[in-house]
Amino acid sequence: MTVPVALTIAGSDSGGGAGIQADLKTFEAHGVYGTSVLTLITAQNTRGVQATHPLPPELVAAQLRAVLDDFPVAAVKTGALGNAGLVRAVADVLRGRHLPLIVDPVMLAKSGDALLDARALHALRDELLPLATLVTPNVPEWAALRAAGVPDTTPLLLKGGHAPGETVIDELRAHGHHLTLSAARQHTRHTHGTGCTLSAAITANLARGLVLPDAVQAAHVYLQAAIRAAPGLGGGHGPLGHRAAGLTLQPRPHPT
């Protein structure tokens, strides 16, 4: 049996806690071979984003075609895309491929630094979200998407970490599934890359053959364990413990 393959299309976090780096660590923890398409480079650590440099759209598209033309990619996720040209380049290559696509609409870094401009938000609405199997915004991101005209019928995992209270509630509303997931709030500053990690875990689980509700539920459990296993690095919002999370994988479904 060949190893399942997943693809992340996202930015580079030089601190290793989010973006491409977090996604590949998460794929590896799930027994999934990770491929990657780099969209932008950041100078970043746990304290914030010091600089951002988007790559040319044609280079991003070339990376994406190179991976998809050679690897048996079973699921795809997007993270930080940065600008409208990059959003369109990614959507143009993915359109017609009919792959499970998880869109994490990364708009702000944990430090509050912007990672998506206004024109890119409209390109996301018009070009990429119609291709998505699932969109994974937090509460502020979903408010921005709704204000930009994204419809309520969008397949959604609404993350509740920004809402007040001692219980964090995520809600899945997608493809006829309605699932509420809750966890006790962990009071820690080491939460850098939680959104990337959750969406990457969902992607990995889909690549392994899990159906969407099971993929989301397993990813939710994994994220809580990764927060608990955080290594305590950096003076700001520290990274998670992707490999130390004690992950117990559900068996992959047998081919029919």
PDB file of C-alpha atoms in Angstrom:
ATOM      1  CA  MET A   1       0.000   0.000   0.000  1.00  0.00           C
ATOM      2  CA  THR A   2       1.450   3.362  -1.016  1.00  0.00           C
ATOM      3  CA  VAL A   3       1.799   6.185   1.479  1.00  0.00           C
ATOM      4  CA  PRO A   4      -0.943   8.824   1.154  1.00  0.00           C
ATOM      5  CA  VAL A   5       0.168  12.186  -0.222  1.00  0.00           C
ATOM      6  CA  ALA A   6      -1.078  15.625   0.847  1.00  0.00           C
ATOM      7  CA  LEU A   7      -0.198  19.076  -0.489  1.00  0.00           C
ATOM      8  CA  THR A   8       0.079  22.389   1.313  1.00  0.00           C
ATOM      9  CA  ILE A   9       0.021  25.712  -0.560  1.00  0.00           C
ATOM     10  CA  ALA A  10       1.115  28.322   1.949  1.00  0.00           C
ATOM     11  CA  GLY A  11       3.728  30.761   3.178  1.00  0.00           C
ATOM     12  CA  SER A  12       7.002  30.072   4.941  1.00  0.00           C
ATOM     13  CA  ASP A  13       7.322  30.847   8.657  1.00  0.00           C
ATOM     14  CA  SER A  14      11.016  31.225   9.458  1.00  0.00           C
ATOM     15  CA  GLY A  15      10.217  30.441  13.089  1.00  0.00           C
ATOM     16  CA  GLY A  16       8.786  27.066  12.063  1.00  0.00           C
ATOM     17  CA  GLY A  17       5.549  27.355  14.013  1.00  0.00           C
ATOM     18  CA  ALA A  18       3.019  28.056  11.271  1.00  0.00           C
ATOM     19  CA  GLY A  19       2.664  27.959   7.500  1.00  0.00           C
ATOM     20  CA  ILE A  20       4.462  25.402   5.342  1.00  0.00           C
ATOM     21  CA  GLN A  21       6.626  24.243   8.238  1.00  0.00           C
ATOM     22  CA  ALA A  22       3.710  23.493  10.579  1.00  0.00           C
ATOM     23  CA  ASP A  23       1.766  21.817   7.770  1.00  0.00           C
ATOM     24  CA  LEU A  24       4.611  19.455   6.842  1.00  0.00           C
ATOM     25  CA  LYS A  25       5.203  18.554  10.502  1.00  0.00           C
ATOM     26  CA  THR A  26       1.505  17.792  10.867  1.00  0.00           C
ATOM     27  CA  PHE A  27       1.425  15.668   7.706  1.00  0.00           C
ATOM     28  CA  GLU A  28       4.426  13.692   8.959  1.00  0.00           C
ATOM     29  CA  ALA A  29       2.794  13.139  12.354  1.00  0.00           C
ATOM     30  CA  HIS A  30      -0.205  11.634  10.544  1.00  0.00           C
ATOM     31  CA  GLY A  31       1.851   9.231   8.441  1.00  0.00           C
ATOM     32  CA  VAL A  32       1.226  11.257   5.284  1.00  0.00           C
ATOM     33  CA  TYR A  33       3.865  12.261   2.744  1.00  0.00           C
ATOM     34  CA  GLY A  34       3.878  16.040   2.508  1.00  0.00           C
ATOM     35  CA  THR A  35       4.397  18.077  -0.652  1.00  0.00           C
ATOM     36  CA  SER A  36       4.451  21.853  -0.708  1.00  0.00           C
ATOM     37  CA  VAL A  37       3.982  24.964  -2.825  1.00  0.00           C
ATOM     38  CA  LEU A  38       5.494  28.125  -1.372  1.00  0.00           C
ATOM     39  CA  THR A  39       3.449  31.320  -1.849  1.00  0.00           C
ATOM     40  CA  LEU A  40       5.305  33.899   0.217  1.00  0.00           C
ATOM     41  CA  ILE A  41       8.320  34.239   2.476  1.00  0.00           C
ATOM     42  CA  THR A  42       8.100  35.831   5.891  1.00  0.00           C
ATOM     43  CA  ALA A  43      10.749  36.973   8.326  1.00  0.00           C
ATOM     44  CA  GLN A  44       8.902  35.804  11.408  1.00  0.00           C
ATOM     45  CA  ASN A  45       9.347  34.527  14.939  1.00  0.00           C
ATOM     46  CA  THR A  46       7.108  34.030  17.957  1.00  0.00           C
ATOM     47  CA  ARG A  47       6.952  37.793  18.536  1.00  0.00           C
ATOM     48  CA  GLY A  48       5.661  38.827  15.114  1.00  0.00           C
ATOM     49  CA  VAL A  49       6.186  39.197  11.372  1.00  0.00           C
ATOM     50  CA  GLN A  50       9.075  41.493  10.508  1.00  0.00           C
ATOM     51  CA  ALA A  51       8.861  41.256   6.693  1.00  0.00           C
ATOM     52  CA  THR A  52       6.805  39.552   3.974  1.00  0.00           C
ATOM     53  CA  HIS A  53       7.713  38.865   0.347  1.00  0.00           C
ATOM     54  CA  PRO A  54       5.107  37.269  -1.973  1.00  0.00           C
ATOM     55  CA  LEU A  55       6.485  35.087  -4.759  1.00  0.00           C
ATOM     56  CA  PRO A  56       5.539  35.720  -8.419  1.00  0.00           C
ATOM     57  CA  PRO A  57       2.206  34.081  -9.323  1.00  0.00           C
ATOM     58  CA  GLU A  58       3.745  32.291 -12.306  1.00  0.00           C
ATOM     59  CA  LEU A  59       6.341  30.644 -10.027  1.00  0.00           C
ATOM     60  CA  VAL A  60       3.623  29.546  -7.605  1.00  0.00           C
ATOM     61  CA  ALA A  61       1.600  28.093 -10.486  1.00  0.00           C
ATOM     62  CA  ALA A  62       4.697  26.287 -11.796  1.00  0.00           C
ATOM     63  CA  GLN A  63       5.344  24.716  -8.375  1.00  0.00           C
ATOM     64  CA  LEU A  64       1.735  23.587  -8.178  1.00  0.00           C
ATOM     65  CA  ARG A  65       1.696  22.015 -11.635  1.00  0.00           C
ATOM     66  CA  ALA A  66       5.021  20.286 -10.938  1.00  0.00           C
ATOM     67  CA  VAL A  67       3.646  18.593  -7.822  1.00  0.00           C
ATOM     68  CA  LEU A  68       0.242  17.664  -9.246  1.00  0.00           C
ATOM     69  CA  ASP A  69       1.707  16.282 -12.477  1.00  0.00           C
ATOM     70  CA  ASP A  70       3.993  13.824 -10.660  1.00  0.00           C
ATOM     71  CA  PHE A  71       2.581  12.941  -7.225  1.00  0.00           C
ATOM     72  CA  PRO A  72      -0.696  11.129  -6.415  1.00  0.00           C
ATOM     73  CA  VAL A  73      -1.975  13.990  -4.264  1.00  0.00           C
ATOM     74  CA  ALA A  74      -5.061  12.881  -2.328  1.00  0.00           C
ATOM     75  CA  ALA A  75      -5.923  16.159  -0.563  1.00  0.00           C
ATOM     76  CA  VAL A  76      -4.864  19.807  -0.706  1.00  0.00           C
ATOM     77  CA  LYS A  77      -4.887  22.725   1.709  1.00  0.00           C
ATOM     78  CA  THR A  78      -4.193  26.416   1.278  1.00  0.00           C
ATOM     79  CA  GLY A  79      -2.874  28.802   3.882  1.00  0.00           C
ATOM     80  CA  ALA A  80      -1.498  32.307   3.467  1.00  0.00           C
ATOM     81  CA  LEU A  81      -1.873  33.433  -0.155  1.00  0.00           C
ATOM     82  CA  GLY A  82      -1.090  37.102   0.317  1.00  0.00           C
ATOM     83  CA  ASN A  83      -2.499  38.826  -2.749  1.00  0.00           C
ATOM     84  CA  ALA A  84      -5.096  38.509  -5.482  1.00  0.00           C
ATOM     85  CA  GLY A  85      -2.617  37.372  -8.118  1.00  0.00           C
ATOM     86  CA  LEU A  86      -1.527  34.432  -5.998  1.00  0.00           C
ATOM     87  CA  VAL A  87      -5.112  33.464  -5.182  1.00  0.00           C
ATOM     88  CA  ARG A  88      -6.000  33.441  -8.889  1.00  0.00           C
ATOM     89  CA  ALA A  89      -2.863  31.506  -9.843  1.00  0.00           C
ATOM     90  CA  VAL A  90      -3.683  28.767  -7.340  1.00  0.00           C
ATOM     91  CA  ALA A  91      -7.358  28.621  -8.306  1.00  0.00           C
ATOM     92  CA  ASP A  92      -6.540  28.450 -12.029  1.00  0.00           C
ATOM     93  CA  VAL A  93      -4.360  25.356 -11.563  1.00  0.00           C
ATOM     94  CA  LEU A  94      -6.676  23.599  -9.106  1.00  0.00           C
ATOM     95  CA  ARG A  95      -9.839  24.222 -11.111  1.00  0.00           C
ATOM     96  CA  GLY A  96     -10.958  20.984 -12.752  1.00  0.00           C
ATOM     97  CA  ARG A  97      -8.666  18.748 -10.668  1.00  0.00           C
ATOM     98  CA  HIS A  98     -11.546  17.694  -8.368  1.00  0.00           C
ATOM     99  CA  LEU A  99      -9.328  17.182  -5.316  1.00  0.00           C
ATOM    100  CA  PRO A 100     -10.518  17.606  -1.713  1.00  0.00           C
ATOM    101  CA  LEU A 101      -9.520  21.184  -0.868  1.00  0.00           C
ATOM    102  CA  ILE A 102      -9.308  22.694   2.604  1.00  0.00           C
ATOM    103  CA  VAL A 103      -9.077  26.504   2.531  1.00  0.00           C
ATOM    104  CA  ASP A 104      -7.670  28.119   5.654  1.00  0.00           C
ATOM    105  CA  PRO A 105      -8.352  31.822   4.930  1.00  0.00           C
ATOM    106  CA  VAL A 106      -5.275  33.142   6.716  1.00  0.00           C
ATOM    107  CA  MET A 107      -5.734  36.890   7.111  1.00  0.00           C
ATOM    108  CA  LEU A 108      -3.703  37.693  10.214  1.00  0.00           C
ATOM    109  CA  ALA A 109      -0.703  36.156  11.919  1.00  0.00           C
ATOM    110  CA  LYS A 110      -1.087  35.335  15.620  1.00  0.00           C
ATOM    111  CA  SER A 111       0.758  38.598  16.318  1.00  0.00           C
ATOM    112  CA  GLY A 112      -1.916  40.556  14.414  1.00  0.00           C
ATOM    113  CA  ASP A 113       0.184  41.212  11.299  1.00  0.00           C
ATOM    114  CA  ALA A 114      -1.841  41.217   8.055  1.00  0.00           C
ATOM    115  CA  LEU A 115      -1.209  38.325   5.637  1.00  0.00           C
ATOM    116  CA  LEU A 116      -4.053  38.921   3.138  1.00  0.00           C
ATOM    117  CA  ASP A 117      -4.904  42.219   1.443  1.00  0.00           C
ATOM    118  CA  ALA A 118      -8.398  43.488   0.554  1.00  0.00           C
ATOM    119  CA  ARG A 119      -8.277  42.640  -3.161  1.00  0.00           C
ATOM    120  CA  ALA A 120      -7.136  39.125  -2.310  1.00  0.00           C
ATOM    121  CA  LEU A 121     -10.193  38.675  -0.108  1.00  0.00           C
ATOM    122  CA  HIS A 122     -12.479  39.259  -3.087  1.00  0.00           C
ATOM    123  CA  ALA A 123     -10.397  36.929  -5.271  1.00  0.00           C
ATOM    124  CA  LEU A 124     -10.691  34.320  -2.538  1.00  0.00           C
ATOM    125  CA  ARG A 125     -14.472  34.731  -2.564  1.00  0.00           C
ATOM    126  CA  ASP A 126     -14.827  34.528  -6.336  1.00  0.00           C
ATOM    127  CA  GLU A 127     -12.047  32.143  -7.416  1.00  0.00           C
ATOM    128  CA  LEU A 128     -10.968  29.776  -4.631  1.00  0.00           C
ATOM    129  CA  LEU A 129     -13.854  29.298  -2.197  1.00  0.00           C
ATOM    130  CA  PRO A 130     -16.146  27.836  -4.896  1.00  0.00           C
ATOM    131  CA  LEU A 131     -13.583  25.003  -5.232  1.00  0.00           C
ATOM    132  CA  ALA A 132     -13.367  24.314  -1.492  1.00  0.00           C
ATOM    133  CA  THR A 133     -14.478  21.134   0.239  1.00  0.00           C
ATOM    134  CA  LEU A 134     -14.206  22.998   3.532  1.00  0.00           C
ATOM    135  CA  VAL A 135     -13.282  26.506   4.703  1.00  0.00           C
ATOM    136  CA  THR A 136     -11.792  26.863   8.201  1.00  0.00           C
ATOM    137  CA  PRO A 137     -12.066  30.495   9.412  1.00  0.00           C
ATOM    138  CA  ASN A 138     -11.944  31.727  12.963  1.00  0.00           C
ATOM    139  CA  VAL A 139     -14.678  34.111  14.110  1.00  0.00           C
ATOM    140  CA  PRO A 140     -13.013  37.372  12.913  1.00  0.00           C
ATOM    141  CA  GLU A 141     -12.094  35.780   9.563  1.00  0.00           C
ATOM    142  CA  TRP A 142     -15.652  34.536   9.040  1.00  0.00           C
ATOM    143  CA  ALA A 143     -16.986  38.023   9.818  1.00  0.00           C
ATOM    144  CA  ALA A 144     -14.640  39.477   7.177  1.00  0.00           C
ATOM    145  CA  LEU A 145     -15.662  36.837   4.640  1.00  0.00           C
ATOM    146  CA  ARG A 146     -19.362  37.460   5.282  1.00  0.00           C
ATOM    147  CA  ALA A 147     -18.826  41.221   4.937  1.00  0.00           C
ATOM    148  CA  ALA A 148     -17.155  40.512   1.583  1.00  0.00           C
ATOM    149  CA  GLY A 149     -20.251  38.641   0.403  1.00  0.00           C
ATOM    150  CA  VAL A 150     -19.309  35.000   1.024  1.00  0.00           C
ATOM    151  CA  PRO A 151     -22.608  33.097   1.333  1.00  0.00           C
ATOM    152  CA  ASP A 152     -23.838  31.243   4.430  1.00  0.00           C
ATOM    153  CA  THR A 153     -23.984  28.053   2.354  1.00  0.00           C
ATOM    154  CA  THR A 154     -20.183  27.890   2.234  1.00  0.00           C
ATOM    155  CA  PRO A 155     -18.969  24.510   3.667  1.00  0.00           C
ATOM    156  CA  LEU A 156     -17.605  25.682   6.975  1.00  0.00           C
ATOM    157  CA  LEU A 157     -15.669  24.722  10.067  1.00  0.00           C
ATOM    158  CA  LEU A 158     -16.071  27.802  12.259  1.00  0.00           C
ATOM    159  CA  LYS A 159     -13.311  27.880  14.881  1.00  0.00           C
ATOM    160  CA  GLY A 160     -14.318  29.336  18.219  1.00  0.00           C
ATOM    161  CA  GLY A 161     -10.981  30.101  19.838  1.00  0.00           C
ATOM    162  CA  HIS A 162     -11.554  33.866  19.661  1.00  0.00           C
ATOM    163  CA  ALA A 163     -14.918  33.667  21.449  1.00  0.00           C
ATOM    164  CA  PRO A 164     -14.961  34.296  25.223  1.00  0.00           C
ATOM    165  CA  GLY A 165     -15.429  31.563  27.798  1.00  0.00           C
ATOM    166  CA  GLU A 166     -13.655  28.565  29.252  1.00  0.00           C
ATOM    167  CA  THR A 167     -14.936  26.194  26.560  1.00  0.00           C
ATOM    168  CA  VAL A 168     -13.774  26.500  22.961  1.00  0.00           C
ATOM    169  CA  ILE A 169     -16.452  25.393  20.504  1.00  0.00           C
ATOM    170  CA  ASP A 170     -15.823  24.617  16.816  1.00  0.00           C
ATOM    171  CA  GLU A 171     -18.802  24.022  14.548  1.00  0.00           C
ATOM    172  CA  LEU A 172     -18.799  21.995  11.334  1.00  0.00           C
ATOM    173  CA  ARG A 173     -21.531  22.877   8.830  1.00  0.00           C
ATOM    174  CA  ALA A 174     -20.726  21.263   5.515  1.00  0.00           C
ATOM    175  CA  HIS A 175     -22.227  18.876   2.951  1.00  0.00           C
ATOM    176  CA  GLY A 176     -25.171  17.978   5.156  1.00  0.00           C
ATOM    177  CA  HIS A 177     -23.005  17.393   8.227  1.00  0.00           C
ATOM    178  CA  HIS A 178     -23.493  19.388  11.433  1.00  0.00           C
ATOM    179  CA  LEU A 179     -21.009  18.629  14.181  1.00  0.00           C
ATOM    180  CA  THR A 180     -20.155  20.580  17.335  1.00  0.00           C
ATOM    181  CA  LEU A 181     -16.725  20.021  18.879  1.00  0.00           C
ATOM    182  CA  SER A 182     -15.771  21.428  22.265  1.00  0.00           C
ATOM    183  CA  ALA A 183     -12.618  21.525  24.367  1.00  0.00           C
ATOM    184  CA  ALA A 184     -11.578  23.171  27.606  1.00  0.00           C
ATOM    185  CA  ARG A 185      -9.638  26.349  26.894  1.00  0.00           C
ATOM    186  CA  GLN A 186      -5.922  25.870  27.485  1.00  0.00           C
ATOM    187  CA  HIS A 187      -4.481  28.998  29.083  1.00  0.00           C
ATOM    188  CA  THR A 188      -1.127  29.231  27.335  1.00  0.00           C
ATOM    189  CA  ARG A 189       0.690  31.681  25.080  1.00  0.00           C
ATOM    190  CA  HIS A 190       2.026  28.765  23.002  1.00  0.00           C
ATOM    191  CA  THR A 191      -0.664  28.730  20.315  1.00  0.00           C
ATOM    192  CA  HIS A 192       1.235  29.906  17.234  1.00  0.00           C
ATOM    193  CA  GLY A 193       0.084  28.002  14.158  1.00  0.00           C
ATOM    194  CA  THR A 194      -3.078  26.461  15.610  1.00  0.00           C
ATOM    195  CA  GLY A 195      -5.142  27.302  12.518  1.00  0.00           C
ATOM    196  CA  CYS A 196      -2.501  25.940  10.144  1.00  0.00           C
ATOM    197  CA  THR A 197      -2.131  22.790  12.226  1.00  0.00           C
ATOM    198  CA  LEU A 198      -5.855  22.103  12.410  1.00  0.00           C
ATOM    199  CA  SER A 199      -6.434  22.541   8.675  1.00  0.00           C
ATOM    200  CA  ALA A 200      -3.333  20.460   7.883  1.00  0.00           C
ATOM    201  CA  ALA A 201      -4.556  17.677  10.155  1.00  0.00           C
ATOM    202  CA  ILE A 202      -7.941  17.669   8.421  1.00  0.00           C
ATOM    203  CA  THR A 203      -6.163  17.516   5.060  1.00  0.00           C
ATOM    204  CA  ALA A 204      -3.961  14.647   6.199  1.00  0.00           C
ATOM    205  CA  ASN A 205      -6.967  12.717   7.473  1.00  0.00           C
ATOM    206  CA  LEU A 206      -8.794  13.191   4.170  1.00  0.00           C
ATOM    207  CA  ALA A 207      -5.681  12.004   2.326  1.00  0.00           C
ATOM    208  CA  ARG A 208      -5.739   8.885   4.511  1.00  0.00           C
ATOM    209  CA  GLY A 209      -9.309   8.201   3.390  1.00  0.00           C
ATOM    210  CA  LEU A 210     -11.373   9.406   6.354  1.00  0.00           C
ATOM    211  CA  VAL A 211     -14.758  10.948   5.611  1.00  0.00           C
ATOM    212  CA  LEU A 212     -15.087  14.652   6.409  1.00  0.00           C
ATOM    213  CA  PRO A 213     -16.744  14.504   9.874  1.00  0.00           C
ATOM    214  CA  ASP A 214     -14.244  11.891  11.072  1.00  0.00           C
ATOM    215  CA  ALA A 215     -11.353  13.862   9.578  1.00  0.00           C
ATOM    216  CA  VAL A 216     -12.450  17.016  11.399  1.00  0.00           C
ATOM    217  CA  GLN A 217     -13.085  15.273  14.713  1.00  0.00           C
ATOM    218  CA  ALA A 218      -9.703  13.521  14.679  1.00  0.00           C
ATOM    219  CA  ALA A 219      -7.959  16.778  13.760  1.00  0.00           C
ATOM    220  CA  HIS A 220      -9.686  18.557  16.654  1.00  0.00           C
ATOM    221  CA  VAL A 221      -8.360  15.968  19.120  1.00  0.00           C
ATOM    222  CA  TYR A 222      -4.873  16.170  17.618  1.00  0.00           C
ATOM    223  CA  LEU A 223      -4.774  19.966  17.891  1.00  0.00           C
ATOM    224  CA  GLN A 224      -5.614  19.908  21.591  1.00  0.00           C
ATOM    225  CA  ALA A 225      -2.826  17.388  22.183  1.00  0.00           C
ATOM    226  CA  ALA A 226      -0.357  19.454  20.141  1.00  0.00           C
ATOM    227  CA  ILE A 227      -1.136  22.548  22.238  1.00  0.00           C
ATOM    228  CA  ARG A 228      -0.546  20.546  25.425  1.00  0.00           C
ATOM    229  CA  ALA A 229       2.753  19.241  24.005  1.00  0.00           C
ATOM    230  CA  ALA A 230       4.089  22.711  23.064  1.00  0.00           C
ATOM    231  CA  PRO A 231       7.861  22.850  23.687  1.00  0.00           C
ATOM    232  CA  GLY A 232       7.755  26.319  25.260  1.00  0.00           C
ATOM    233  CA  LEU A 233       9.981  28.057  22.715  1.00  0.00           C
ATOM    234  CA  GLY A 234      10.257  31.790  22.051  1.00  0.00           C
ATOM    235  CA  GLY A 235       9.313  34.909  23.939  1.00  0.00           C
ATOM    236  CA  GLY A 236       5.949  35.447  22.238  1.00  0.00           C
ATOM    237  CA  HIS A 237       3.309  33.092  20.875  1.00  0.00           C
ATOM    238  CA  GLY A 238       5.256  29.829  20.858  1.00  0.00           C
ATOM    239  CA  PRO A 239       4.865  26.872  18.472  1.00  0.00           C
ATOM    240  CA  LEU A 240       2.983  23.636  19.095  1.00  0.00           C
ATOM    241  CA  GLY A 241       4.331  20.153  19.720  1.00  0.00           C
ATOM    242  CA  HIS A 242       3.445  18.586  16.380  1.00  0.00           C
ATOM    243  CA  ARG A 243       5.409  15.355  16.815  1.00  0.00           C
ATOM    244  CA  ALA A 244       5.000  15.107  20.591  1.00  0.00           C
ATOM    245  CA  ALA A 245       1.216  15.107  20.552  1.00  0.00           C
ATOM    246  CA  GLY A 246       0.862  11.357  21.187  1.00  0.00           C
ATOM    247  CA  LEU A 247      -1.217  10.898  18.049  1.00  0.00           C
ATOM    248  CA  THR A 248      -3.150   7.638  17.738  1.00  0.00           C
ATOM    249  CA  LEU A 249      -4.198   7.257  14.131  1.00  0.00           C
ATOM    250  CA  GLN A 250      -7.488   5.744  13.105  1.00  0.00           C
ATOM    251  CA  PRO A 251      -6.938   2.869  10.672  1.00  0.00           C
ATOM    252  CA  ARG A 252      -7.020   3.841   7.022  1.00  0.00           C
ATOM    253  CA  PRO A 253     -10.111   2.491   5.289  1.00  0.00           C
ATOM    254  CA  HIS A 254      -9.451  -0.560   3.135  1.00  0.00           C
ATOM    255  CA  PRO A 255      -9.843   0.038  -0.598  1.00  0.00           C
ATOM    256  CA  THR A 256     -13.165  -1.262  -1.897  1.00  0.00           C
TER     257      THR A 256
END
